[in-house]
Coordinates of C-alpha atoms and ligand atoms in Angstrom, one line a residue:
M24 CA -9.1 -1.8 -20.4
H25 CA -9.6 -2.5 -16.8
S26 CA -11.8 -5.5 -15.7
L27 CA -13.6 -5.7 -12.4
D28 CA -13.1 -9.4 -12.3
W29 CA -13.0 -9.9 -8.6
Q30 CA -15.5 -7.3 -7.6
V31 CA -17.3 -8.8 -4.6
K32 CA -20.1 -6.4 -3.6
T33 CA -21.9 -3.2 -4.7
Q34 CA -22.5 -2.0 -1.2
R35 CA -22.3 1.8 -1.1
A36 CA -18.6 2.7 -0.6
Y37 CA -16.9 6.1 -0.9
A38 CA -13.4 7.0 -2.0
K39 CA -12.2 10.3 -0.7
I40 CA -8.9 11.6 -2.2
Y41 CA -7.1 14.5 -0.6
E42 CA -4.7 16.4 -2.9
G43 CA -1.8 17.6 -0.8
N44 CA 0.9 16.7 1.7
C45 CA 0.0 14.0 4.2
L46 CA 1.9 15.9 7.0
E47 CA -0.8 18.6 6.7
I48 CA -3.8 16.4 5.9
L49 CA -3.4 13.6 8.5
P50 CA -3.8 16.0 11.4
T51 CA -7.3 16.9 10.1
I52 CA -8.6 13.3 10.2
P53 CA -10.4 12.4 13.4
S54 CA -8.7 10.1 16.0
E55 CA -9.7 6.4 16.0
S56 CA -11.7 6.8 12.8
V57 CA -10.2 4.2 10.3
D58 CA -10.1 0.4 10.4
L59 CA -7.0 -0.2 8.3
I60 CA -4.1 1.8 7.1
F61 CA -1.9 0.8 4.2
A62 CA 1.2 2.9 3.7
D63 CA 3.7 2.6 0.9
P64 CA 5.9 5.6 1.8
P65 CA 8.9 7.1 0.1
Y66 CA 11.9 4.8 0.2
G67 CA 14.6 7.5 0.5
L68 CA 16.7 5.7 -2.2
A69 CA 16.5 8.3 -5.0
K70 CA 19.9 9.5 -6.2
K71 CA 20.6 12.6 -8.2
R72 CA 22.1 10.4 -11.0
G73 CA 20.3 7.1 -11.5
M74 CA 21.8 4.0 -13.0
G75 CA 20.9 3.1 -16.5
W76 CA 21.4 -0.3 -18.1
K77 CA 21.9 -0.7 -21.8
F78 CA 19.7 -3.9 -22.0
S79 CA 16.7 -2.3 -20.3
K80 CA 14.9 0.9 -19.7
H81 CA 15.3 0.4 -15.9
I82 CA 16.5 3.5 -14.1
T83 CA 16.8 3.8 -10.3
L84 CA 14.2 5.9 -8.8
Q85 CA 14.8 9.6 -9.4
E86 CA 11.6 11.2 -8.2
G87 CA 11.6 14.5 -6.2
W88 CA 9.3 13.0 -3.6
D89 CA 11.9 10.4 -2.8
F90 CA 14.9 12.7 -2.1
F91 CA 15.6 12.9 1.7
S92 CA 18.7 13.2 3.8
K93 CA 18.9 10.4 6.4
K94 CA 17.9 12.8 9.2
E95 CA 14.9 14.2 7.2
L96 CA 13.7 10.7 6.3
F97 CA 13.7 9.7 10.0
S98 CA 11.8 12.7 11.2
F99 CA 9.3 12.5 8.3
N100 CA 8.6 8.9 9.1
C101 CA 8.2 9.6 12.8
V102 CA 5.6 12.3 12.2
W103 CA 3.3 10.5 9.7
M104 CA 3.5 7.3 11.6
Q105 CA 2.5 9.0 14.9
E106 CA -0.5 10.5 13.1
C107 CA -1.5 7.1 11.7
Y108 CA -1.4 5.6 15.2
R109 CA -3.8 8.3 16.4
I110 CA -6.2 7.9 13.5
L111 CA -6.4 4.1 13.7
K112 CA -9.3 2.6 15.6
F113 CA -8.5 0.2 18.5
G114 CA -8.6 -3.2 16.9
G115 CA -7.4 -1.7 13.6
S116 CA -4.4 -2.7 11.5
L117 CA -1.5 -0.9 10.0
F118 CA 0.3 -2.4 7.0
L119 CA 3.7 -0.9 5.9
C120 CA 5.1 -1.8 2.6
G121 CA 8.7 -1.2 1.5
S122 CA 12.1 -2.6 0.8
F123 CA 15.2 -3.0 3.0
H124 CA 16.0 0.6 2.3
N125 CA 13.2 1.9 4.5
L126 CA 11.4 -0.9 6.2
Y127 CA 13.8 -1.5 9.1
Q128 CA 13.5 2.1 10.1
L129 CA 9.7 1.9 10.0
G130 CA 9.8 -1.2 12.2
Y131 CA 12.2 0.5 14.6
I132 CA 9.7 3.4 15.0
I133 CA 6.8 1.0 15.6
Q134 CA 8.8 -0.8 18.3
H135 CA 10.1 2.3 20.0
A136 CA 7.5 4.9 19.6
S137 CA 4.1 3.2 19.6
D138 CA 2.0 0.6 21.3
L139 CA 1.3 -1.2 18.1
K140 CA 1.9 -5.0 18.1
I141 CA 3.6 -6.5 15.2
N142 CA 1.6 -9.5 14.1
N143 CA 3.6 -10.6 11.0
S144 CA 6.3 -9.6 8.6
I145 CA 5.2 -10.6 5.1
V146 CA 7.5 -11.3 2.2
W147 CA 6.0 -10.4 -1.1
F148 CA 8.0 -12.6 -3.5
K149 CA 8.1 -11.3 -7.1
P150 CA 8.5 -14.3 -9.4
N151 CA 9.3 -12.1 -12.4
A152 CA 11.6 -9.6 -10.7
Q153 CA 14.0 -7.6 -12.8
P154 CA 17.6 -8.9 -13.2
N155 CA 20.4 -7.5 -11.1
I156 CA 22.3 -4.8 -13.0
S157 CA 25.5 -4.7 -11.0
C158 CA 26.0 -8.5 -10.7
R159 CA 27.6 -7.8 -7.3
M160 CA 24.8 -8.9 -5.1
F161 CA 21.8 -11.2 -5.0
T162 CA 18.9 -10.3 -7.2
E163 CA 16.3 -8.3 -5.3
S164 CA 13.1 -10.3 -5.8
C165 CA 10.9 -9.3 -2.9
E166 CA 9.5 -6.5 -0.9
H167 CA 8.5 -6.7 2.7
L168 CA 5.4 -5.8 4.6
I169 CA 4.9 -5.2 8.3
W170 CA 1.5 -6.0 9.8
A171 CA 0.9 -4.3 13.1
A172 CA -2.3 -4.0 15.2
K173 CA -3.5 -1.4 17.6
N174 CA -4.9 -3.3 20.5
G175 CA -6.7 -1.7 23.5
N176 CA -10.1 -0.7 24.8
G177 CA -11.0 -4.4 24.8
Q178 CA -10.6 -4.6 20.9
R179 CA -8.4 -7.1 19.1
W180 CA -7.5 -7.0 15.4
T181 CA -9.7 -8.5 12.7
F182 CA -8.4 -11.5 10.8
N183 CA -10.8 -13.2 8.4
Y184 CA -9.1 -16.5 8.6
E185 CA -11.5 -18.6 6.5
D186 CA -11.4 -16.0 3.7
T187 CA -7.7 -16.0 3.7
K188 CA -7.7 -19.8 3.3
N189 CA -10.3 -19.9 0.6
L190 CA -9.7 -16.7 -1.4
I191 CA -5.9 -16.5 -1.4
E192 CA -4.0 -18.7 -3.8
D193 CA -0.6 -18.7 -5.5
Q194 CA 2.3 -21.0 -6.2
L195 CA 3.3 -21.0 -2.5
N196 CA -0.2 -21.0 -1.0
P197 CA -2.6 -23.7 -2.1
K198 CA -6.3 -22.8 -1.9
G199 CA -8.0 -24.2 1.2
K200 CA -4.8 -24.2 3.3
Q201 CA -3.5 -21.7 5.9
T202 CA -2.0 -18.8 4.0
R203 CA 1.8 -18.4 4.6
N204 CA 3.5 -15.1 5.3
V205 CA 5.3 -15.4 1.9
W206 CA 3.1 -14.4 -1.0
S207 CA 4.0 -14.9 -4.6
I208 CA 2.6 -12.0 -6.6
P209 CA 4.0 -10.9 -10.0
L210 CA 5.0 -7.3 -10.6
T211 CA 2.1 -5.0 -11.5
P212 CA 0.7 -6.2 -14.8
K213 CA 0.3 -3.8 -17.8
K214 CA -3.5 -4.1 -17.7
E215 CA -3.5 -2.4 -14.3
K216 CA -1.5 0.5 -15.6
W217 CA -4.0 1.6 -18.3
A218 CA -4.6 5.0 -16.5
G219 CA -0.9 6.1 -16.7
E220 CA 2.6 5.4 -15.4
H221 CA 3.5 5.5 -11.8
P222 CA 7.0 4.3 -11.0
T223 CA 6.0 2.2 -7.9
Q224 CA 2.4 1.2 -8.6
K225 CA 1.5 -1.8 -6.5
P226 CA -0.3 -4.9 -7.9
E227 CA -4.0 -4.9 -7.0
E228 CA -3.7 -8.5 -5.7
L229 CA -1.4 -7.3 -2.9
L230 CA -4.1 -4.8 -1.7
R231 CA -6.9 -7.3 -2.2
R232 CA -5.2 -9.8 0.2
I233 CA -4.6 -7.1 2.9
I234 CA -8.1 -5.7 2.7
L235 CA -9.7 -9.2 2.6
A236 CA -7.7 -10.4 5.6
C237 CA -8.2 -7.4 8.0
T238 CA -11.4 -5.6 7.2
K239 CA -15.1 -6.1 6.8
E240 CA -17.4 -4.6 4.2
G241 CA -18.4 -1.0 5.0
E242 CA -15.2 -0.4 7.0
T243 CA -12.7 2.3 6.1
V244 CA -9.1 2.1 4.7
L245 CA -6.7 5.0 4.7
D246 CA -3.6 5.3 2.4
P247 CA -1.5 8.4 3.2
F248 CA 0.7 7.8 0.0
V249 CA -2.0 6.6 -2.4
G250 CA 0.0 7.3 -5.6
S251 CA -1.8 5.9 -8.6
G252 CA -4.8 4.9 -6.4
T253 CA -4.4 1.2 -6.1
T254 CA -5.7 1.1 -2.5
S255 CA -8.8 3.3 -3.4
A256 CA -9.7 1.3 -6.5
V257 CA -9.4 -2.1 -4.7
A258 CA -11.2 -0.9 -1.6
M259 CA -14.1 0.4 -3.6
R260 CA -14.4 -2.8 -5.5
M261 CA -14.5 -4.7 -2.2
G262 CA -17.2 -2.5 -0.7
R263 CA -14.8 -0.7 1.7
N264 CA -14.7 3.1 2.1
S265 CA -11.3 4.7 1.5
I266 CA -9.4 7.8 2.1
G267 CA -6.3 8.5 0.0
I268 CA -3.7 11.3 0.1
E269 CA -1.4 12.2 -2.7
K270 CA 0.7 15.3 -3.2
E271 CA 2.0 15.0 -6.8
K272 CA -0.4 16.5 -9.4
K273 CA 0.9 14.1 -12.1
Y274 CA -0.3 11.1 -10.1
L275 CA -3.6 12.7 -9.2
K276 CA -4.4 12.8 -12.9
I277 CA -3.8 9.0 -13.1
L278 CA -5.9 8.5 -10.0
K279 CA -8.9 10.5 -11.3
K280 CA -8.8 8.5 -14.5
R281 CA -8.4 5.2 -12.6
L282 CA -11.3 5.7 -10.3
T283 CA -13.8 6.7 -13.0
P284 CA -14.8 3.3 -14.2
E285 CA -15.0 2.0 -10.6
Q286 CA -17.5 4.7 -9.9
K287 CA -19.6 4.0 -13.1
T288 CA -19.6 0.3 -12.5
L289 CA -20.5 0.5 -8.9
Q290 CA -23.6 2.6 -9.1
E291 CA -23.6 3.2 -5.4
A292 CA -20.0 4.3 -5.1
E293 CA -19.0 7.9 -4.6
V294 CA -15.6 9.5 -5.4
E295 CA -14.7 12.8 -3.9
F296 CA -11.5 14.9 -4.6
V297 CA -10.6 17.4 -2.0
S298 CA -8.0 20.0 -3.0
Ligands
LIG321 C1 5.8 4.5 -3.1 S1 4.6 5.5 -3.8 C2 3.0 4.8 -3.5 C3 2.5 4.0 -4.7 C4 1.1 3.4 -4.5 N1 1.1 2.4 -3.5 C5 0.5 2.9 -5.8 O1 0.1 1.7 -5.8 O2 0.4 3.6 -6.8 C6 4.6 6.9 -2.7 C7 3.7 8.0 -3.2 O3 3.6 8.9 -2.1 C8 3.6 10.3 -2.6 N2 4.1 11.1 -1.6 C9 5.4 11.3 -1.2 N3 5.4 12.1 -0.1 C10 4.2 12.5 0.2 C11 3.6 13.3 1.2 N4 4.3 14.0 2.1 N5 2.2 13.5 1.2 C12 1.5 12.8 0.3 N6 1.9 12.0 -0.7 C13 3.3 11.9 -0.8 C14 4.4 10.2 -3.9 O4 4.1 11.2 -4.8 C15 4.1 8.8 -4.4 O5 3.1 8.8 -5.3

């Protein structure tokens, strides 16, 4: 079962989950209303016929939500990113998570179609990454994140420097030292998947670091592709409000289950599903 081992506060926090397509829901969220956006969007790498491997159950992603033509993916990314820019407060941060399949395109859109300032690219190194099936290239053992800030109106981004030094620790980042932009975090452990299977569920530690570094308690985090609810669960535990959007019913079931203990443990927390 799930443990709330790094719960920091019980300050009243809400988690609002919208069931539907973010292209329709984002336009209903007020401008300059959230402090942090974490987005882990479709990768556009799904293939009609995935690759199996006789030594493992690994299959390349074959989810309907990930099928796009090149042109469709680009216009989809332009639309939701433009909306995120509008919704983000001045002084807020946008974190984009992905692999080489989609992240360069997201970076291109930031640089060409927004006034966001890229602060860092972060490498999430996975020390227990899966082996390479084809043996014709290097083993993929990381994902990338782009951290961009919306400056303006006299506001600069939040960076809780002392917290990052004292509360982030891994094999590449000793406690008490400046945190590098290379983070060693293992693949999502089984104990975090107790509510059900999502093919791309992110580890809670990844979200904890982002929320810790760039928000304060009581602030609001938005995730337009919330999936199994990692962002909502972690935000709630850290006393941050959250808004999540997910369009697949099968993942909404996981999400509902996953947020229930959070709500029970944090007496003051509220969870609302909007369909
Ligand atoms: C890469 S996964 C995110 C996983 C998530 N970070 C987690 O930890 O579980 C992308 C998610 O976005 C959802 N999705 C894809 N297109 C969407 C859209 N247009 N609106 C809302 N959700 C969408 C998918 O169903 C999938 O669950």
